[in-house]
PDB file of C-alpha atoms in Angstrom:
ATOM      1  CA  MET A   1      15.811 -42.024  49.201  1.00  0.00           C
ATOM      2  CA  ILE A   2      15.308 -38.303  49.719  1.00  0.00           C
ATOM      3  CA  ILE A   3      18.936 -37.633  48.788  1.00  0.00           C
ATOM      4  CA  SER A   4      18.604 -39.580  45.505  1.00  0.00           C
ATOM      5  CA  LYS A   5      15.431 -37.599  44.620  1.00  0.00           C
ATOM      6  CA  ILE A   6      17.278 -34.341  45.288  1.00  0.00           C
ATOM      7  CA  LYS A   7      20.178 -35.481  43.064  1.00  0.00           C
ATOM      8  CA  THR A   8      17.733 -36.541  40.340  1.00  0.00           C
ATOM      9  CA  ASN A   9      15.917 -33.198  40.609  1.00  0.00           C
ATOM     10  CA  LYS A  10      19.261 -31.341  40.399  1.00  0.00           C
ATOM     11  CA  LYS A  11      20.198 -33.303  37.277  1.00  0.00           C
ATOM     12  CA  LEU A  12      16.822 -32.590  35.698  1.00  0.00           C
ATOM     13  CA  MET A  13      17.060 -28.891  36.578  1.00  0.00           C
ATOM     14  CA  PHE A  14      20.597 -28.709  35.140  1.00  0.00           C
ATOM     15  CA  LEU A  15      19.468 -30.473  31.960  1.00  0.00           C
ATOM     16  CA  LEU A  16      16.435 -28.205  31.641  1.00  0.00           C
ATOM     17  CA  PHE A  17      18.580 -25.106  32.213  1.00  0.00           C
ATOM     18  CA  PHE A  18      21.127 -26.290  29.633  1.00  0.00           C
ATOM     19  CA  LEU A  19      18.417 -26.962  27.028  1.00  0.00           C
ATOM     20  CA  CYS A  20      16.833 -23.545  27.588  1.00  0.00           C
ATOM     21  CA  LEU A  21      20.211 -21.806  27.350  1.00  0.00           C
ATOM     22  CA  PHE A  22      21.073 -23.718  24.178  1.00  0.00           C
ATOM     23  CA  GLN A  23      17.681 -22.802  22.655  1.00  0.00           C
ATOM     24  CA  LEU A  24      18.202 -19.105  23.429  1.00  0.00           C
ATOM     25  CA  GLY A  25      21.634 -19.250  21.850  1.00  0.00           C
ATOM     26  CA  ILE A  26      20.202 -20.633  18.622  1.00  0.00           C
ATOM     27  CA  SER A  27      17.327 -18.175  18.511  1.00  0.00           C
ATOM     28  CA  GLN A  28      19.684 -15.193  18.747  1.00  0.00           C
ATOM     29  CA  THR A  29      21.623 -15.905  15.542  1.00  0.00           C
ATOM     30  CA  TYR A  30      19.883 -13.328  13.335  1.00  0.00           C
ATOM     31  CA  THR A  31      22.007 -11.638  10.687  1.00  0.00           C
ATOM     32  CA  ASN A  32      20.925  -8.868   8.361  1.00  0.00           C
ATOM     33  CA  ASP A  33      22.234  -9.742   4.907  1.00  0.00           C
ATOM     34  CA  ASP A  34      21.648  -6.762   2.635  1.00  0.00           C
ATOM     35  CA  GLU A  35      22.736  -8.840  -0.362  1.00  0.00           C
ATOM     36  CA  ASP A  36      19.802 -11.199   0.155  1.00  0.00           C
ATOM     37  CA  SER A  37      17.215  -8.421   0.314  1.00  0.00           C
ATOM     38  CA  ASP A  38      18.619  -6.724  -2.803  1.00  0.00           C
ATOM     39  CA  SER A  39      18.636  -9.915  -4.823  1.00  0.00           C
ATOM     40  CA  GLN A  40      15.003 -10.839  -4.231  1.00  0.00           C
ATOM     41  CA  SER A  41      13.414 -11.159  -7.631  1.00  0.00           C
ATOM     42  CA  GLY A  42       9.804 -11.642  -6.606  1.00  0.00           C
ATOM     43  CA  THR A  43       6.934  -9.972  -4.842  1.00  0.00           C
ATOM     44  CA  GLU A  44       4.101 -11.676  -3.012  1.00  0.00           C
ATOM     45  CA  LEU A  45       0.574 -11.103  -4.329  1.00  0.00           C
ATOM     46  CA  ASN A  46      -2.375 -12.949  -2.781  1.00  0.00           C
ATOM     47  CA  GLY A  47       0.030 -15.333  -1.079  1.00  0.00           C
ATOM     48  CA  GLN A  48       1.793 -16.261  -4.328  1.00  0.00           C
ATOM     49  CA  GLU A  49       5.308 -15.261  -5.332  1.00  0.00           C
ATOM     50  CA  VAL A  50       5.346 -13.369  -8.647  1.00  0.00           C
ATOM     51  CA  SER A  51       8.243 -11.925 -10.598  1.00  0.00           C
ATOM     52  CA  GLN A  52       8.953  -8.204 -10.610  1.00  0.00           C
ATOM     53  CA  SER A  53       7.968  -7.985 -14.295  1.00  0.00           C
ATOM     54  CA  VAL A  54       4.545  -9.531 -13.575  1.00  0.00           C
ATOM     55  CA  PHE A  55       4.084  -7.148 -10.629  1.00  0.00           C
ATOM     56  CA  ASN A  56       5.024  -4.176 -12.827  1.00  0.00           C
ATOM     57  CA  SER A  57       2.472  -5.270 -15.434  1.00  0.00           C
ATOM     58  CA  PHE A  58      -0.279  -4.646 -12.848  1.00  0.00           C
ATOM     59  CA  PHE A  59       1.134  -1.534 -11.181  1.00  0.00           C
ATOM     60  CA  ASP A  60       2.960   1.150 -13.119  1.00  0.00           C
ATOM     61  CA  THR A  61       4.996   3.256 -10.681  1.00  0.00           C
ATOM     62  CA  THR A  62       6.571   5.544 -13.286  1.00  0.00           C
ATOM     63  CA  PRO A  63       6.265   9.191 -12.163  1.00  0.00           C
ATOM     64  CA  ASN A  64       3.615  11.148 -14.033  1.00  0.00           C
ATOM     65  CA  GLU A  65       5.380  13.653 -16.305  1.00  0.00           C
ATOM     66  CA  ASP A  66       2.736  16.292 -15.545  1.00  0.00           C
ATOM     67  CA  LEU A  67       4.057  16.564 -11.964  1.00  0.00           C
ATOM     68  CA  ASN A  68       6.987  18.649 -13.223  1.00  0.00           C
ATOM     69  CA  THR A  69       4.975  20.950 -15.492  1.00  0.00           C
ATOM     70  CA  ILE A  70       1.692  21.714 -13.727  1.00  0.00           C
ATOM     71  CA  THR A  71       1.079  25.118 -12.218  1.00  0.00           C
ATOM     72  CA  GLY A  72      -1.928  26.235 -10.247  1.00  0.00           C
ATOM     73  CA  ASN A  73      -4.679  24.016  -8.917  1.00  0.00           C
ATOM     74  CA  SER A  74      -7.594  22.478 -10.803  1.00  0.00           C
ATOM     75  CA  VAL A  75     -10.321  19.948 -10.041  1.00  0.00           C
ATOM     76  CA  SER A  76     -12.652  18.500 -12.677  1.00  0.00           C
ATOM     77  CA  ILE A  77     -15.570  16.239 -11.662  1.00  0.00           C
ATOM     78  CA  THR A  78     -17.949  14.422 -14.021  1.00  0.00           C
ATOM     79  CA  GLN A  79     -20.762  12.371 -12.462  1.00  0.00           C
ATOM     80  CA  ILE A  80     -23.206  10.313 -14.508  1.00  0.00           C
ATOM     81  CA  ALA A  81     -26.039   8.483 -12.667  1.00  0.00           C
ATOM     82  CA  SER A  82     -27.224   8.826  -9.062  1.00  0.00           C
ATOM     83  CA  PHE A  83     -25.831   9.125  -5.545  1.00  0.00           C
ATOM     84  CA  ASN A  84     -22.177   9.633  -6.502  1.00  0.00           C
ATOM     85  CA  THR A  85     -20.045  11.641  -4.062  1.00  0.00           C
ATOM     86  CA  SER A  86     -16.643  13.278  -4.367  1.00  0.00           C
ATOM     87  CA  VAL A  87     -14.799  15.017  -1.544  1.00  0.00           C
ATOM     88  CA  VAL A  88     -11.513  16.644  -2.539  1.00  0.00           C
ATOM     89  CA  LYS A  89      -9.283  18.440  -0.027  1.00  0.00           C
ATOM     90  CA  VAL A  90      -6.006  19.709  -1.477  1.00  0.00           C
ATOM     91  CA  ALA A  91      -3.289  21.911   0.005  1.00  0.00           C
ATOM     92  CA  SER A  92      -0.522  22.038  -2.597  1.00  0.00           C
ATOM     93  CA  ARG A  93       1.608  24.279  -4.766  1.00  0.00           C
ATOM     94  CA  ALA A  94       0.173  22.608  -7.867  1.00  0.00           C
ATOM     95  CA  SER A  95      -2.564  20.066  -8.546  1.00  0.00           C
ATOM     96  CA  ASP A  96      -4.541  18.586 -11.413  1.00  0.00           C
ATOM     97  CA  ILE A  97      -7.369  16.296 -10.303  1.00  0.00           C
ATOM     98  CA  LYS A  98      -9.799  14.681 -12.734  1.00  0.00           C
ATOM     99  CA  ILE A  99     -12.701  12.527 -11.528  1.00  0.00           C
ATOM    100  CA  ALA A 100     -15.215  10.625 -13.686  1.00  0.00           C
ATOM    101  CA  GLN A 101     -17.951   8.590 -11.985  1.00  0.00           C
ATOM    102  CA  ASN A 102     -20.138   6.465 -14.275  1.00  0.00           C
ATOM    103  CA  GLY A 103     -22.596   4.461 -12.210  1.00  0.00           C
ATOM    104  CA  ASN A 104     -24.524   4.655  -8.963  1.00  0.00           C
ATOM    105  CA  ALA A 105     -23.346   5.219  -5.383  1.00  0.00           C
ATOM    106  CA  ASN A 106     -19.654   5.657  -6.164  1.00  0.00           C
ATOM    107  CA  ASN A 107     -17.512   7.480  -3.608  1.00  0.00           C
ATOM    108  CA  ILE A 108     -14.190   9.307  -3.882  1.00  0.00           C
ATOM    109  CA  ASN A 109     -12.525  10.926  -0.878  1.00  0.00           C
ATOM    110  CA  LEU A 110      -9.148  12.595  -1.450  1.00  0.00           C
ATOM    111  CA  THR A 111      -6.985  14.451   1.063  1.00  0.00           C
ATOM    112  CA  TYR A 112      -3.639  15.788  -0.115  1.00  0.00           C
ATOM    113  CA  LYS A 113      -1.156  18.002   1.705  1.00  0.00           C
ATOM    114  CA  VAL A 114       1.715  17.733  -0.773  1.00  0.00           C
ATOM    115  CA  ASP A 115       3.946  19.825  -3.029  1.00  0.00           C
ATOM    116  CA  ALA A 116       2.255  18.613  -6.229  1.00  0.00           C
ATOM    117  CA  VAL A 117      -0.410  16.051  -7.106  1.00  0.00           C
ATOM    118  CA  VAL A 118      -1.867  14.651 -10.322  1.00  0.00           C
ATOM    119  CA  SER A 119      -4.898  12.345 -10.054  1.00  0.00           C
ATOM    120  CA  ASP A 120      -6.932  10.871 -12.877  1.00  0.00           C
ATOM    121  CA  LEU A 121      -9.688   8.696 -11.400  1.00  0.00           C
ATOM    122  CA  GLU A 122     -12.442   6.842 -13.230  1.00  0.00           C
ATOM    123  CA  GLN A 123     -15.165   4.677 -11.684  1.00  0.00           C
ATOM    124  CA  ASN A 124     -17.215   2.529 -14.060  1.00  0.00           C
ATOM    125  CA  GLY A 125     -19.776   0.532 -12.108  1.00  0.00           C
ATOM    126  CA  ASN A 126     -21.702   0.811  -8.869  1.00  0.00           C
ATOM    127  CA  GLU A 127     -20.740   1.202  -5.213  1.00  0.00           C
ATOM    128  CA  ASN A 128     -17.023   1.692  -5.809  1.00  0.00           C
ATOM    129  CA  ALA A 129     -14.809   3.640  -3.407  1.00  0.00           C
ATOM    130  CA  ILE A 130     -11.464   5.418  -3.665  1.00  0.00           C
ATOM    131  CA  LEU A 131      -9.819   6.866  -0.563  1.00  0.00           C
ATOM    132  CA  ASP A 132      -6.426   8.524  -0.989  1.00  0.00           C
ATOM    133  CA  TYR A 133      -4.680  10.341   1.863  1.00  0.00           C
ATOM    134  CA  VAL A 134      -1.140  11.666   1.458  1.00  0.00           C
ATOM    135  CA  ILE A 135       0.231  14.124   4.009  1.00  0.00           C
ATOM    136  CA  ASP A 136       3.817  15.076   3.096  1.00  0.00           C
ATOM    137  CA  PRO A 137       4.444  18.732   2.179  1.00  0.00           C
ATOM    138  CA  ASN A 138       7.526  17.827   0.096  1.00  0.00           C
ATOM    139  CA  ALA A 139       5.998  14.952  -1.890  1.00  0.00           C
ATOM    140  CA  LYS A 140       5.054  14.876  -5.547  1.00  0.00           C
ATOM    141  CA  VAL A 141       2.424  12.150  -5.948  1.00  0.00           C
ATOM    142  CA  SER A 142       0.204  10.806  -8.684  1.00  0.00           C
ATOM    143  CA  LEU A 143      -2.641   8.321  -8.889  1.00  0.00           C
ATOM    144  CA  GLU A 144      -4.147   7.108 -12.143  1.00  0.00           C
ATOM    145  CA  LEU A 145      -6.829   4.568 -11.300  1.00  0.00           C
ATOM    146  CA  LYS A 146      -9.692   3.028 -13.263  1.00  0.00           C
ATOM    147  CA  GLN A 147     -12.220   0.931 -11.381  1.00  0.00           C
ATOM    148  CA  ASN A 148     -14.155  -1.327 -13.755  1.00  0.00           C
ATOM    149  CA  GLY A 149     -16.820  -3.347 -11.944  1.00  0.00           C
ATOM    150  CA  ASP A 150     -19.033  -3.179  -8.875  1.00  0.00           C
ATOM    151  CA  GLY A 151     -18.069  -2.997  -5.195  1.00  0.00           C
ATOM    152  CA  LEU A 152     -14.388  -2.171  -5.744  1.00  0.00           C
ATOM    153  CA  TYR A 153     -12.363  -0.510  -2.973  1.00  0.00           C
ATOM    154  CA  PHE A 154      -8.997   1.271  -3.163  1.00  0.00           C
ATOM    155  CA  GLU A 155      -7.208   2.997  -0.297  1.00  0.00           C
ATOM    156  CA  ARG A 156      -3.759   4.577  -0.105  1.00  0.00           C
ATOM    157  CA  PHE A 157      -2.626   6.121   3.154  1.00  0.00           C
ATOM    158  CA  GLY A 158       0.742   7.811   2.902  1.00  0.00           C
ATOM    159  CA  ALA A 159       3.325   7.514   0.158  1.00  0.00           C
ATOM    160  CA  ASN A 160       6.937   6.472  -0.088  1.00  0.00           C
ATOM    161  CA  SER A 161       9.328   6.025  -3.019  1.00  0.00           C
ATOM    162  CA  ILE A 162       7.475   2.881  -4.146  1.00  0.00           C
ATOM    163  CA  SER A 163       3.871   4.056  -3.774  1.00  0.00           C
ATOM    164  CA  LYS A 164       4.003   7.783  -4.521  1.00  0.00           C
ATOM    165  CA  ASN A 165       3.199   7.190  -8.208  1.00  0.00           C
ATOM    166  CA  ILE A 166       0.607   4.529  -9.001  1.00  0.00           C
ATOM    167  CA  LYS A 167      -1.165   3.723 -12.257  1.00  0.00           C
ATOM    168  CA  PHE A 168      -3.413   0.671 -12.688  1.00  0.00           C
ATOM    169  CA  THR A 169      -6.847  -0.674 -13.552  1.00  0.00           C
ATOM    170  CA  GLN A 170      -8.813  -2.363 -10.764  1.00  0.00           C
ATOM    171  CA  THR A 171     -11.363  -5.063 -11.591  1.00  0.00           C
ATOM    172  CA  THR A 172     -13.379  -7.632  -9.668  1.00  0.00           C
ATOM    173  CA  ALA A 173     -10.292  -9.886  -9.783  1.00  0.00           C
ATOM    174  CA  SER A 174      -8.817  -7.602  -7.094  1.00  0.00           C
ATOM    175  CA  PRO A 175     -11.859  -6.046  -5.386  1.00  0.00           C
ATOM    176  CA  THR A 176      -9.917  -4.545  -2.469  1.00  0.00           C
ATOM    177  CA  VAL A 177      -6.528  -2.835  -2.667  1.00  0.00           C
ATOM    178  CA  ILE A 178      -5.106  -1.172   0.447  1.00  0.00           C
ATOM    179  CA  ILE A 179      -1.680   0.479   0.427  1.00  0.00           C
ATOM    180  CA  ARG A 180      -0.222   1.897   3.625  1.00  0.00           C
ATOM    181  CA  SER A 181       3.165   3.494   3.077  1.00  0.00           C
ATOM    182  CA  PHE A 182       5.401   5.029   5.685  1.00  0.00           C
ATOM    183  CA  ASN A 183       9.055   5.998   5.594  1.00  0.00           C
TER     184      ASN A 183
END
């Protein structure tokens, strides 16, 4: 009786070992097909697949032409209403930053350590926030953003070839946009 239990246990152990080994063999069959990643035609937004043309209709990533022609550094801030704040920290060869805040309690906080930067920011509404941090001494970046509505939040931390130039209008349909870009 004891011998038959040992044989049964050995068979079960062998079967269990074989199943585990077979499972590991299947799980290690990853291949990196560059053709598949290049041929993807869509981008995921809010959990839905959208075409590249639809994505581009929301976000324009064409480089701002002023990046190649600006010289010197300038900051222009217009604030209409109460409790608006703007903090701008720039270390660059050239910059042109324009800020317009129309509403109450809007906040803009910019930190750039780049070669050149062009920003044109407009907040229309109350309690909106824009945070933009790009630390790359060789980068030329631009951000053209209009926030139309209340309680809108945009944040970009870092920039790569896709996110270094962004132009779009943010509304209550997309109240929070966070972009984190690293190379």
